[in-house]
mmCIF file of C-alpha atoms and ligand atoms in Angstrom:
data_model
loop_
_atom_site.group_PDB
_atom_site.id
_atom_site.type_symbol
_atom_site.label_atom_id
_atom_site.label_comp_id
_atom_site.label_asym_id
_atom_site.label_seq_id
_atom_site.Cartn_x
_atom_site.Cartn_y
_atom_site.Cartn_z
ATOM 1 C CA MET A 77 77.548 112.339 134.846
ATOM 2 C CA THR A 78 78.599 116.567 134.085
ATOM 3 C CA LYS A 79 75.446 117.619 132.493
ATOM 4 C CA GLN A 80 75.623 119.563 128.812
ATOM 5 C CA ILE A 81 73.699 122.436 128.581
ATOM 6 C CA GLY A 82 73.075 124.659 125.847
ATOM 7 C CA ILE A 83 71.942 128.119 125.994
ATOM 8 C CA LEU A 84 70.523 130.621 123.171
ATOM 9 C CA THR A 85 68.759 134.305 123.311
ATOM 10 C CA ALA A 86 66.091 134.694 120.524
ATOM 11 C CA GLY A 87 63.813 137.209 119.308
ATOM 12 C CA GLY A 88 64.721 141.188 119.429
ATOM 13 C CA ASP A 89 67.627 141.916 121.957
ATOM 14 C CA SER A 90 67.263 143.638 125.333
ATOM 15 C CA PRO A 91 68.996 144.900 128.119
ATOM 16 C CA GLY A 92 70.046 142.170 130.475
ATOM 17 C CA LEU A 93 70.470 139.116 128.207
ATOM 18 C CA ASN A 94 74.197 139.002 129.106
ATOM 19 C CA ALA A 95 73.344 139.556 132.831
ATOM 20 C CA ALA A 96 71.000 136.570 132.388
ATOM 21 C CA ILE A 97 73.527 134.338 130.225
ATOM 22 C CA ARG A 98 76.224 135.180 133.089
ATOM 23 C CA GLY A 99 73.357 134.089 135.828
ATOM 24 C CA VAL A 100 72.581 130.728 133.966
ATOM 25 C CA GLY A 101 76.558 129.851 133.390
ATOM 26 C CA LYS A 102 78.189 131.031 136.687
ATOM 27 C CA ALA A 103 75.588 129.032 138.715
ATOM 28 C CA ALA A 104 75.371 125.974 136.443
ATOM 29 C CA GLU A 105 79.215 126.138 136.069
ATOM 30 C CA GLY A 106 80.392 127.407 138.954
ATOM 31 C CA TYR A 107 77.820 125.856 141.493
ATOM 32 C CA TYR A 108 76.433 122.532 139.715
ATOM 33 C CA GLY A 109 79.788 121.727 137.460
ATOM 34 C CA MET A 110 77.876 121.516 134.232
ATOM 35 C CA GLU A 111 79.268 122.450 130.953
ATOM 36 C CA ILE A 112 77.809 124.841 128.584
ATOM 37 C CA ILE A 113 77.611 125.836 125.202
ATOM 38 C CA GLY A 114 76.110 128.835 123.345
ATOM 39 C CA PHE A 115 74.282 129.034 120.105
ATOM 40 C CA ARG A 116 74.906 131.871 117.922
ATOM 41 C CA ASP A 117 72.107 133.857 116.637
ATOM 42 C CA GLY A 118 69.033 132.352 118.085
ATOM 43 C CA PHE A 119 67.230 129.254 116.495
ATOM 44 C CA ARG A 120 69.420 129.744 113.338
ATOM 45 C CA GLY A 121 72.177 129.259 114.873
ATOM 46 C CA LEU A 122 71.043 126.182 116.672
ATOM 47 C CA ALA A 123 69.661 124.772 113.092
ATOM 48 C CA GLU A 124 72.988 125.477 111.724
ATOM 49 C CA ASN A 125 74.992 123.965 114.699
ATOM 50 C CA ARG A 126 77.065 127.286 115.011
ATOM 51 C CA THR A 127 78.457 127.027 118.560
ATOM 52 C CA VAL A 128 80.591 128.722 121.056
ATOM 53 C CA ARG A 129 81.886 126.918 124.130
ATOM 54 C CA LEU A 130 80.758 129.460 127.109
ATOM 55 C CA GLY A 131 82.313 129.102 130.420
ATOM 56 C CA GLY A 132 85.113 130.093 132.827
ATOM 57 C CA ASP A 133 86.459 133.589 131.586
ATOM 58 C CA SER A 134 83.632 133.979 128.762
ATOM 59 C CA LEU A 135 81.257 134.481 131.495
ATOM 60 C CA SER A 136 83.293 137.215 133.220
ATOM 61 C CA GLY A 137 82.780 140.894 132.326
ATOM 62 C CA ILE A 138 79.414 140.654 130.409
ATOM 63 C CA LEU A 139 76.973 141.561 133.236
ATOM 64 C CA THR A 140 77.172 144.974 132.307
ATOM 65 C CA LEU A 141 76.982 144.880 128.653
ATOM 66 C CA GLY A 142 73.713 145.422 126.740
ATOM 67 C CA GLY A 143 72.627 143.548 123.729
ATOM 68 C CA THR A 144 73.394 139.886 123.183
ATOM 69 C CA ILE A 145 77.033 138.371 123.050
ATOM 70 C CA LEU A 146 75.265 135.047 121.357
ATOM 71 C CA GLY A 147 73.524 137.300 118.734
ATOM 72 C CA THR A 148 69.827 136.840 118.105
ATOM 73 C CA SER A 149 67.544 136.480 115.503
ATOM 74 C CA ARG A 150 63.390 136.336 114.893
ATOM 75 C CA ASP A 151 64.068 133.417 113.227
ATOM 76 C CA LYS A 152 61.503 130.409 114.038
ATOM 77 C CA PRO A 153 62.339 126.458 114.170
ATOM 78 C CA HIS A 154 59.687 125.599 111.889
ATOM 79 C CA LYS A 155 59.449 128.425 109.586
ATOM 80 C CA MET A 156 63.144 129.287 108.503
ATOM 81 C CA ILE A 157 63.846 130.797 105.058
ATOM 82 C CA VAL A 158 66.880 129.082 103.646
ATOM 83 C CA GLY A 159 68.041 129.573 100.136
ATOM 84 C CA GLY A 160 65.472 131.740 99.486
ATOM 85 C CA LYS A 161 62.722 129.360 100.872
ATOM 86 C CA THR A 162 61.035 128.714 103.933
ATOM 87 C CA HIS A 163 61.937 125.312 105.917
ATOM 88 C CA ASP A 164 60.893 123.522 108.753
ATOM 89 C CA MET A 165 64.292 122.961 110.504
ATOM 90 C CA THR A 166 62.985 121.102 113.414
ATOM 91 C CA ASP A 167 64.648 117.692 112.546
ATOM 92 C CA ALA A 168 67.706 119.652 112.146
ATOM 93 C CA ILE A 169 67.683 121.210 115.814
ATOM 94 C CA ILE A 170 66.884 118.147 117.172
ATOM 95 C CA GLU A 171 70.009 116.279 115.236
ATOM 96 C CA ASN A 172 72.093 119.279 116.677
ATOM 97 C CA TYR A 173 70.723 118.924 119.971
ATOM 98 C CA HIS A 174 71.850 115.311 120.364
ATOM 99 C CA SER A 175 74.996 115.745 118.508
ATOM 100 C CA ASN A 176 76.023 118.081 121.107
ATOM 101 C CA HIS A 177 74.741 115.853 123.873
ATOM 102 C CA LEU A 178 72.814 118.393 125.693
ATOM 103 C CA ASP A 179 70.877 117.413 128.543
ATOM 104 C CA ALA A 180 68.901 120.546 128.787
ATOM 105 C CA LEU A 181 68.645 123.410 126.308
ATOM 106 C CA VAL A 182 67.686 127.155 127.747
ATOM 107 C CA CYS A 183 66.154 129.784 125.492
ATOM 108 C CA LEU A 184 66.192 133.350 126.430
ATOM 109 C CA GLY A 185 63.247 135.283 124.670
ATOM 110 C CA GLY A 186 59.992 136.994 124.598
ATOM 111 C CA GLY A 187 56.700 135.657 123.386
ATOM 112 C CA GLY A 188 57.468 134.750 120.319
ATOM 113 C CA THR A 189 60.353 132.603 121.725
ATOM 114 C CA GLN A 190 58.268 130.759 124.657
ATOM 115 C CA LYS A 191 55.731 129.553 121.426
ATOM 116 C CA ASN A 192 58.964 128.201 119.552
ATOM 117 C CA SER A 193 60.588 126.658 122.729
ATOM 118 C CA LEU A 194 57.178 125.255 123.294
ATOM 119 C CA ARG A 195 57.291 123.601 120.293
ATOM 120 C CA LEU A 196 60.696 121.913 120.633
ATOM 121 C CA ALA A 197 59.613 121.089 124.154
ATOM 122 C CA GLN A 198 56.854 118.720 122.398
ATOM 123 C CA GLN A 199 59.422 117.231 120.150
ATOM 124 C CA GLY A 200 60.722 115.719 123.200
ATOM 125 C CA LEU A 201 63.750 118.538 124.039
ATOM 126 C CA ASN A 202 64.269 119.276 127.668
ATOM 127 C CA ILE A 203 63.959 122.953 127.163
ATOM 128 C CA ILE A 204 63.595 126.048 130.217
ATOM 129 C CA THR A 205 62.802 129.379 129.264
ATOM 130 C CA LEU A 206 63.783 132.697 130.797
ATOM 131 C CA PRO A 207 61.211 135.651 130.083
ATOM 132 C CA LYS A 208 63.133 138.891 128.223
ATOM 133 C CA THR A 209 61.304 141.634 126.200
ATOM 134 C CA ILE A 210 61.353 145.257 126.621
ATOM 135 C CA ASP A 211 57.637 145.357 125.989
ATOM 136 C CA ASN A 212 56.981 143.297 129.566
ATOM 137 C CA ASP A 213 54.070 141.388 127.690
ATOM 138 C CA VAL A 214 55.067 138.026 128.544
ATOM 139 C CA ALA A 215 52.251 136.027 130.439
ATOM 140 C CA MET A 216 52.538 134.360 134.131
ATOM 141 C CA THR A 217 55.489 136.536 134.799
ATOM 142 C CA ASP A 218 55.286 139.834 136.946
ATOM 143 C CA VAL A 219 58.191 141.133 134.796
ATOM 144 C CA THR A 220 60.329 140.616 132.021
ATOM 145 C CA PHE A 221 64.408 141.523 132.059
ATOM 146 C CA GLY A 222 64.996 144.663 129.256
ATOM 147 C CA PHE A 223 61.650 146.568 130.759
ATOM 148 C CA ASP A 224 62.925 148.251 133.280
ATOM 149 C CA THR A 225 66.017 149.648 131.594
ATOM 150 C CA ALA A 226 63.975 150.599 128.435
ATOM 151 C CA MET A 227 61.364 152.182 130.813
ATOM 152 C CA ASN A 228 64.372 154.313 132.353
ATOM 153 C CA ILE A 229 65.604 155.465 128.710
ATOM 154 C CA ALA A 230 61.934 156.586 128.031
ATOM 155 C CA THR A 231 61.324 158.529 130.880
ATOM 156 C CA ASP A 232 64.856 160.152 130.795
ATOM 157 C CA ALA A 233 63.614 161.096 126.633
ATOM 158 C CA ILE A 234 60.102 162.621 128.227
ATOM 159 C CA ASP A 235 62.415 164.708 130.737
ATOM 160 C CA ARG A 236 64.376 166.099 127.903
ATOM 161 C CA LEU A 237 61.353 166.581 125.698
ATOM 162 C CA HIS A 238 59.840 168.798 128.667
ATOM 163 C CA SER A 239 62.108 171.586 128.507
ATOM 164 C CA THR A 240 62.109 172.123 124.726
ATOM 165 C CA ALA A 241 58.111 171.701 124.362
ATOM 166 C CA HIS A 242 57.915 174.042 127.424
ATOM 167 C CA SER A 243 60.490 176.509 125.626
ATOM 168 C CA HIS A 244 58.084 176.144 122.132
ATOM 169 C CA HIS A 245 54.778 176.172 123.944
ATOM 170 C CA ARG A 246 54.419 172.862 121.630
ATOM 171 C CA ILE A 247 53.060 169.323 122.136
ATOM 172 C CA ILE A 248 55.669 166.774 121.872
ATOM 173 C CA VAL A 249 54.071 163.291 120.817
ATOM 174 C CA VAL A 250 56.511 160.996 121.858
ATOM 175 C CA GLU A 251 56.474 157.072 120.602
ATOM 176 C CA ILE A 252 57.221 154.649 122.695
ATOM 177 C CA MET A 253 57.784 150.992 121.725
ATOM 178 C CA GLY A 254 55.970 147.855 123.118
ATOM 179 C CA HIS A 255 54.534 145.679 120.630
ATOM 180 C CA ARG A 256 50.948 145.126 121.264
ATOM 181 C CA THR A 257 50.874 146.293 124.917
ATOM 182 C CA GLY A 258 51.330 149.931 126.967
ATOM 183 C CA TRP A 259 53.271 148.871 129.640
ATOM 184 C CA LEU A 260 56.547 150.677 128.522
ATOM 185 C CA THR A 261 54.328 153.641 127.255
ATOM 186 C CA LEU A 262 52.445 153.694 130.728
ATOM 187 C CA GLY A 263 55.276 153.266 133.037
ATOM 188 C CA SER A 264 57.524 155.779 131.321
ATOM 189 C CA GLY A 265 54.622 157.998 131.085
ATOM 190 C CA VAL A 266 53.672 158.227 134.233
ATOM 191 C CA ALA A 267 57.208 158.141 135.417
ATOM 192 C CA GLY A 268 57.849 161.432 133.192
ATOM 193 C CA GLY A 269 54.851 163.028 134.180
ATOM 194 C CA ALA A 270 53.317 163.244 130.711
ATOM 195 C CA ASP A 271 49.764 164.776 130.323
ATOM 196 C CA VAL A 272 48.348 162.083 127.766
ATOM 197 C CA ILE A 273 49.108 158.492 128.056
ATOM 198 C CA LEU A 274 47.926 156.869 125.169
ATOM 199 C CA ILE A 275 47.855 152.986 125.130
ATOM 200 C CA PRO A 276 47.005 150.195 123.115
ATOM 201 C CA GLU A 277 44.566 148.530 126.056
ATOM 202 C CA ILE A 278 42.582 151.859 125.643
ATOM 203 C CA ALA A 279 41.363 152.906 122.047
ATOM 204 C CA TYR A 280 41.742 156.686 122.166
ATOM 205 C CA ASP A 281 39.476 159.387 121.144
ATOM 206 C CA VAL A 282 41.071 162.242 119.363
ATOM 207 C CA ASP A 283 38.688 164.955 120.661
ATOM 208 C CA SER A 284 39.229 164.002 124.316
ATOM 209 C CA VAL A 285 42.921 164.104 123.665
ATOM 210 C CA ALA A 286 42.717 167.352 122.378
ATOM 211 C CA GLU A 287 40.354 168.792 125.030
ATOM 212 C CA ALA A 288 42.498 167.975 127.376
ATOM 213 C CA ILE A 289 45.580 170.003 126.067
ATOM 214 C CA ARG A 290 43.184 172.850 125.457
ATOM 215 C CA ASN A 291 42.461 172.748 128.999
ATOM 216 C CA ARG A 292 45.833 172.854 129.910
ATOM 217 C CA VAL A 293 46.362 176.106 127.526
ATOM 218 C CA ARG A 294 43.439 177.432 129.606
ATOM 219 C CA LYS A 295 44.876 177.105 132.623
ATOM 220 C CA GLY A 296 48.321 178.829 131.379
ATOM 221 C CA LYS A 297 50.277 175.633 130.070
ATOM 222 C CA GLY A 298 50.994 176.166 126.776
ATOM 223 C CA PHE A 299 52.764 172.829 126.006
ATOM 224 C CA SER A 300 51.717 169.095 126.638
ATOM 225 C CA ILE A 301 53.620 165.956 126.107
ATOM 226 C CA VAL A 302 51.724 163.254 124.663
ATOM 227 C CA ALA A 303 53.360 159.585 125.447
ATOM 228 C CA VAL A 304 51.920 157.126 122.665
ATOM 229 C CA ALA A 305 52.561 153.506 122.253
ATOM 230 C CA GLU A 306 53.540 152.209 118.951
ATOM 231 C CA GLY A 307 50.762 149.986 119.247
ATOM 232 C CA ALA A 308 48.064 152.384 120.185
ATOM 233 C CA MET A 309 44.999 153.217 118.022
ATOM 234 C CA SER A 310 42.198 155.392 117.701
ATOM 235 C CA ARG A 311 38.496 154.434 118.220
ATOM 236 C CA VAL A 312 38.081 155.248 114.356
ATOM 237 C CA HIS A 313 41.101 153.037 113.836
ATOM 238 C CA ALA A 314 40.083 150.343 116.231
ATOM 239 C CA ALA A 315 36.578 150.213 114.472
ATOM 240 C CA ALA A 316 37.563 149.817 111.030
ATOM 241 C CA LEU A 317 40.019 147.144 111.977
ATOM 242 C CA GLN A 318 37.288 145.323 114.024
ATOM 243 C CA GLU A 319 35.064 145.536 110.787
ATOM 244 C CA ALA A 320 37.786 144.493 108.525
ATOM 245 C CA ILE A 321 38.470 141.318 110.805
ATOM 246 C CA ASP A 322 34.441 140.890 110.955
ATOM 247 C CA MET A 323 34.550 140.733 107.243
ATOM 248 C CA ARG A 324 37.122 138.248 106.856
ATOM 249 C CA ASP A 325 35.507 135.767 109.208
ATOM 250 C CA LYS A 326 32.173 136.136 107.727
ATOM 251 C CA ALA A 327 33.545 135.841 103.856
ATOM 252 C CA VAL A 328 31.686 133.370 102.086
ATOM 253 C CA ASP A 329 33.752 133.086 98.595
ATOM 254 C CA LYS A 330 37.594 134.003 97.448
ATOM 255 C CA THR A 331 36.395 137.337 96.317
ATOM 256 C CA GLU A 332 34.967 138.591 99.366
ATOM 257 C CA LYS A 333 37.961 136.880 101.391
ATOM 258 C CA GLN A 334 40.447 138.994 99.059
ATOM 259 C CA LYS A 335 38.390 142.241 99.793
ATOM 260 C CA ALA A 336 38.603 141.370 103.157
ATOM 261 C CA LYS A 337 42.201 141.243 102.959
ATOM 262 C CA ASP A 338 42.946 143.982 101.136
ATOM 263 C CA GLU A 339 41.331 145.994 103.706
ATOM 264 C CA LEU A 340 43.019 144.682 106.426
ATOM 265 C CA ALA A 341 46.368 145.461 104.746
ATOM 266 C CA ALA A 342 45.424 149.096 104.206
ATOM 267 C CA ILE A 343 44.385 149.509 107.472
ATOM 268 C CA LYS A 344 47.522 148.165 109.161
ATOM 269 C CA ALA A 345 49.202 150.230 106.558
ATOM 270 C CA LEU A 346 48.457 153.041 108.217
ATOM 271 C CA GLU A 347 49.355 152.040 111.616
ATOM 272 C CA SER A 348 52.970 152.651 111.048
ATOM 273 C CA GLU A 349 51.918 155.927 110.494
ATOM 274 C CA HIS A 350 49.478 156.528 113.337
ATOM 275 C CA THR A 351 51.969 158.785 115.427
ATOM 276 C CA ILE A 352 52.720 161.467 112.615
ATOM 277 C CA HIS A 353 49.043 161.486 111.756
ATOM 278 C CA LEU A 354 47.878 162.113 115.765
ATOM 279 C CA ALA A 355 50.052 164.893 115.763
ATOM 280 C CA HIS A 356 48.799 166.396 112.672
ATOM 281 C CA GLU A 357 45.300 166.019 114.115
ATOM 282 C CA LEU A 358 46.162 167.373 117.375
ATOM 283 C CA GLU A 359 47.709 170.567 115.558
ATOM 284 C CA GLU A 360 44.291 170.977 113.689
ATOM 285 C CA LEU A 361 42.547 170.858 117.041
ATOM 286 C CA THR A 362 44.101 172.899 119.110
ATOM 287 C CA GLY A 363 46.174 175.459 117.034
ATOM 288 C CA LEU A 364 48.935 174.495 118.799
ATOM 289 C CA GLU A 365 52.358 173.332 117.081
ATOM 290 C CA ALA A 366 53.217 169.517 117.254
ATOM 291 C CA ARG A 367 56.507 167.489 117.134
ATOM 292 C CA VAL A 368 57.023 164.328 117.052
ATOM 293 C CA SER A 369 59.789 162.052 118.371
ATOM 294 C CA ILE A 370 60.108 158.548 117.899
ATOM 295 C CA LEU A 371 62.583 157.000 120.301
ATOM 296 C CA GLY A 372 62.899 153.380 118.643
ATOM 297 C CA HIS A 373 65.592 151.151 119.281
ATOM 298 C CA LEU A 374 67.591 153.465 121.352
ATOM 299 C CA GLN A 375 65.141 151.885 124.087
ATOM 300 C CA ARG A 376 66.651 148.640 123.755
ATOM 301 C CA GLY A 377 70.593 149.824 123.762
ATOM 302 C CA GLY A 378 72.564 150.137 125.890
ATOM 303 C CA THR A 379 73.867 149.054 129.688
ATOM 304 C CA PRO A 380 71.057 147.142 131.694
ATOM 305 C CA SER A 381 69.673 149.036 134.803
ATOM 306 C CA ALA A 382 70.425 147.699 138.351
ATOM 307 C CA ALA A 383 66.804 146.037 138.545
ATOM 308 C CA ASP A 384 67.281 144.076 135.155
ATOM 309 C CA ARG A 385 70.743 142.924 136.441
ATOM 310 C CA VAL A 386 69.112 141.532 139.986
ATOM 311 C CA LEU A 387 66.183 140.010 137.943
ATOM 312 C CA ALA A 388 68.315 138.693 135.361
ATOM 313 C CA THR A 389 71.039 137.073 137.791
ATOM 314 C CA LEU A 390 67.896 135.962 140.043
ATOM 315 C CA LEU A 391 65.955 133.975 137.247
ATOM 316 C CA GLY A 392 69.150 132.889 135.552
ATOM 317 C CA SER A 393 70.966 131.417 138.324
ATOM 318 C CA ALA A 394 67.121 129.976 139.191
ATOM 319 C CA CYS A 395 67.567 128.007 135.878
ATOM 320 C CA ALA A 396 70.372 126.134 136.852
ATOM 321 C CA ASP A 397 68.591 125.040 140.126
ATOM 322 C CA TYR A 398 65.673 123.807 137.919
ATOM 323 C CA ILE A 399 68.081 121.861 135.613
ATOM 324 C CA ALA A 400 69.978 120.227 138.627
ATOM 325 C CA GLN A 401 66.285 118.882 139.159
ATOM 326 C CA ASP A 402 65.449 118.102 135.865
ATOM 327 C CA ILE A 403 62.525 120.336 135.963
ATOM 328 C CA TYR A 404 61.894 121.081 132.026
ATOM 329 C CA GLY A 405 59.063 122.709 129.651
ATOM 330 C CA VAL A 406 58.869 125.423 131.988
ATOM 331 C CA MET A 407 59.673 128.887 132.016
ATOM 332 C CA VAL A 408 61.443 130.144 135.009
ATOM 333 C CA ALA A 409 58.793 133.768 135.868
ATOM 334 C CA CYS A 410 59.487 136.112 138.818
ATOM 335 C CA ARG A 411 56.289 135.781 140.673
ATOM 336 C CA ALA A 412 56.026 138.350 143.821
ATOM 337 C CA GLY A 413 59.761 138.834 144.218
ATOM 338 C CA GLU A 414 60.205 135.167 144.067
ATOM 339 C CA THR A 415 61.319 132.584 141.166
ATOM 340 C CA LYS A 416 58.636 130.069 140.079
ATOM 341 C CA ALA A 417 58.636 127.391 137.305
ATOM 342 C CA VAL A 418 55.588 128.027 135.176
ATOM 343 C CA PRO A 419 54.481 125.314 132.415
ATOM 344 C CA LEU A 420 55.551 126.461 128.784
ATOM 345 C CA GLU A 421 51.599 125.843 127.872
ATOM 346 C CA GLN A 422 50.319 128.457 130.421
ATOM 347 C CA VAL A 423 52.672 130.932 128.800
ATOM 348 C CA ALA A 424 52.850 130.353 125.143
ATOM 349 C CA GLY A 425 50.630 132.391 122.619
ATOM 350 C CA GLN A 426 49.474 134.613 125.944
ATOM 351 C CA ARG A 427 49.874 138.145 125.850
ATOM 352 C CA LYS A 428 49.859 140.122 128.966
ATOM 353 C CA THR A 429 48.213 143.162 128.525
ATOM 354 C CA ILE A 430 47.241 145.781 131.152
ATOM 355 C CA PRO A 431 43.915 145.408 133.160
ATOM 356 C CA LEU A 432 42.281 148.426 132.851
ATOM 357 C CA ASP A 433 42.072 148.167 136.757
ATOM 358 C CA HIS A 434 45.732 148.279 137.445
ATOM 359 C CA PRO A 435 47.035 150.495 139.563
ATOM 360 C CA TRP A 436 49.295 152.370 137.385
ATOM 361 C CA VAL A 437 46.263 153.113 135.227
ATOM 362 C CA LYS A 438 44.550 154.290 138.346
ATOM 363 C CA ALA A 439 47.372 156.182 139.416
ATOM 364 C CA ALA A 440 47.617 158.305 136.247
ATOM 365 C CA ARG A 441 44.061 158.913 136.421
ATOM 366 C CA ARG A 442 44.208 160.256 140.069
ATOM 367 C CA VAL A 443 46.992 162.788 139.092
ATOM 368 C CA GLY A 444 44.829 164.179 135.837
ATOM 369 C CA THR A 445 46.616 162.522 133.120
ATOM 370 C CA ASN A 446 44.382 161.848 129.812
ATOM 371 C CA LEU A 447 44.261 158.643 128.726
ATOM 372 C CA GLY A 448 42.475 159.213 125.489
ATOM 373 C CA ASP A 449 39.028 158.091 127.031
HETATM 374 O O1 F6P B 771 59.565 143.220 121.358
HETATM 375 C C1 F6P B 771 60.733 144.243 121.359
HETATM 376 C C2 F6P B 771 60.540 145.527 120.393
HETATM 377 O O2 F6P B 771 61.480 146.209 120.390
HETATM 378 C C3 F6P B 771 59.365 145.767 120.185
HETATM 379 O O3 F6P B 771 58.865 146.623 121.301
HETATM 380 C C4 F6P B 771 59.047 146.367 118.670
HETATM 381 O O4 F6P B 771 57.504 146.346 118.311
HETATM 382 C C5 F6P B 771 60.023 145.566 118.392
HETATM 383 O O5 F6P B 771 60.398 144.601 119.129
HETATM 384 C C6 F6P B 771 60.966 146.174 116.720
HETATM 385 O O6 F6P B 771 61.183 144.872 116.004
HETATM 386 P P1 F6P B 771 62.408 145.056 115.129
HETATM 387 O O7 F6P B 771 63.778 145.415 116.303
HETATM 388 O O8 F6P B 771 62.626 143.534 114.702
HETATM 389 O O9 F6P B 771 62.352 146.143 114.582
#
């Protein structure tokens, strides 16, 4: 019997998604004789049964394309806004899975997608996932596809910012994506020779950062590059956040709970502005002019790097192997250069943060980079 497999891309897009679709599709169709359909726009397209036949020519010419030919969304199967209201679309998804006679569904995504995929696997569907995100924060895999490309883009940006910072004797604070982890900032910061690297894993002391910059000035280096992760936090901010969380957890009545909630919301609101705030603080503390550059979605666009194309092809083609062996409920991970099927239970809800003794952290410290502590 010809196996029918479905494939979707969910969560934020990232370079390498099309290479992975091609990897799964070409191996599944060409090597194993399976048939493939795609679902548009992540779990929403699955819930709404918006399909596209993949195979043959449709899998050609996409290896180098950025984004995803299927489209994506951040919709969750169990909490989807339909007609202005939140609905649990799990039953519709199960029905569409069966009406398309699927033997397996491949979900390409980051941390949120792994969680949603586990929920569907627990409903009895044959699910297999691949780890995609520029943030590199998916647990149980050494690396995710999209990360290398984004790291190259951020490194190129830091390289370019160096010359303008140098010419104007300025501090340039460059904000880099990564959600709640610092992989992208640390990797591109080390590669681009940033003078200060601030990551969520290490709450920073703004005085330590200012002193590092003043120190450079004393050595005749009138400019500095500060690479800051979007999720980085000062010690003051981290302490206030912890206090509000404790307050919420210890709240004994509705009034106390509401007060803690308001406090948390106020602290979270400050997060979106933290890079600009940091630049102002550094100007005051060092007397140097500072400018901010927020790289944003530039980091997610464009052609995937060679490393991401190789990784996506490796994981995608291995995914077809696992389907051929009826291995489901797993994520196809990359471990020490090999592929490994890891149970979704070990991946979902976990976040891979940077260990404080990670070789990249040690290397950054050894070359004199200030990490804010
Ligand atoms: O997860 C990828 C990512 O780019 C994060 O680095 C960032 O925090 C987030 O997505 C941005 O999401 P959106 O594209 O929905 O604004």
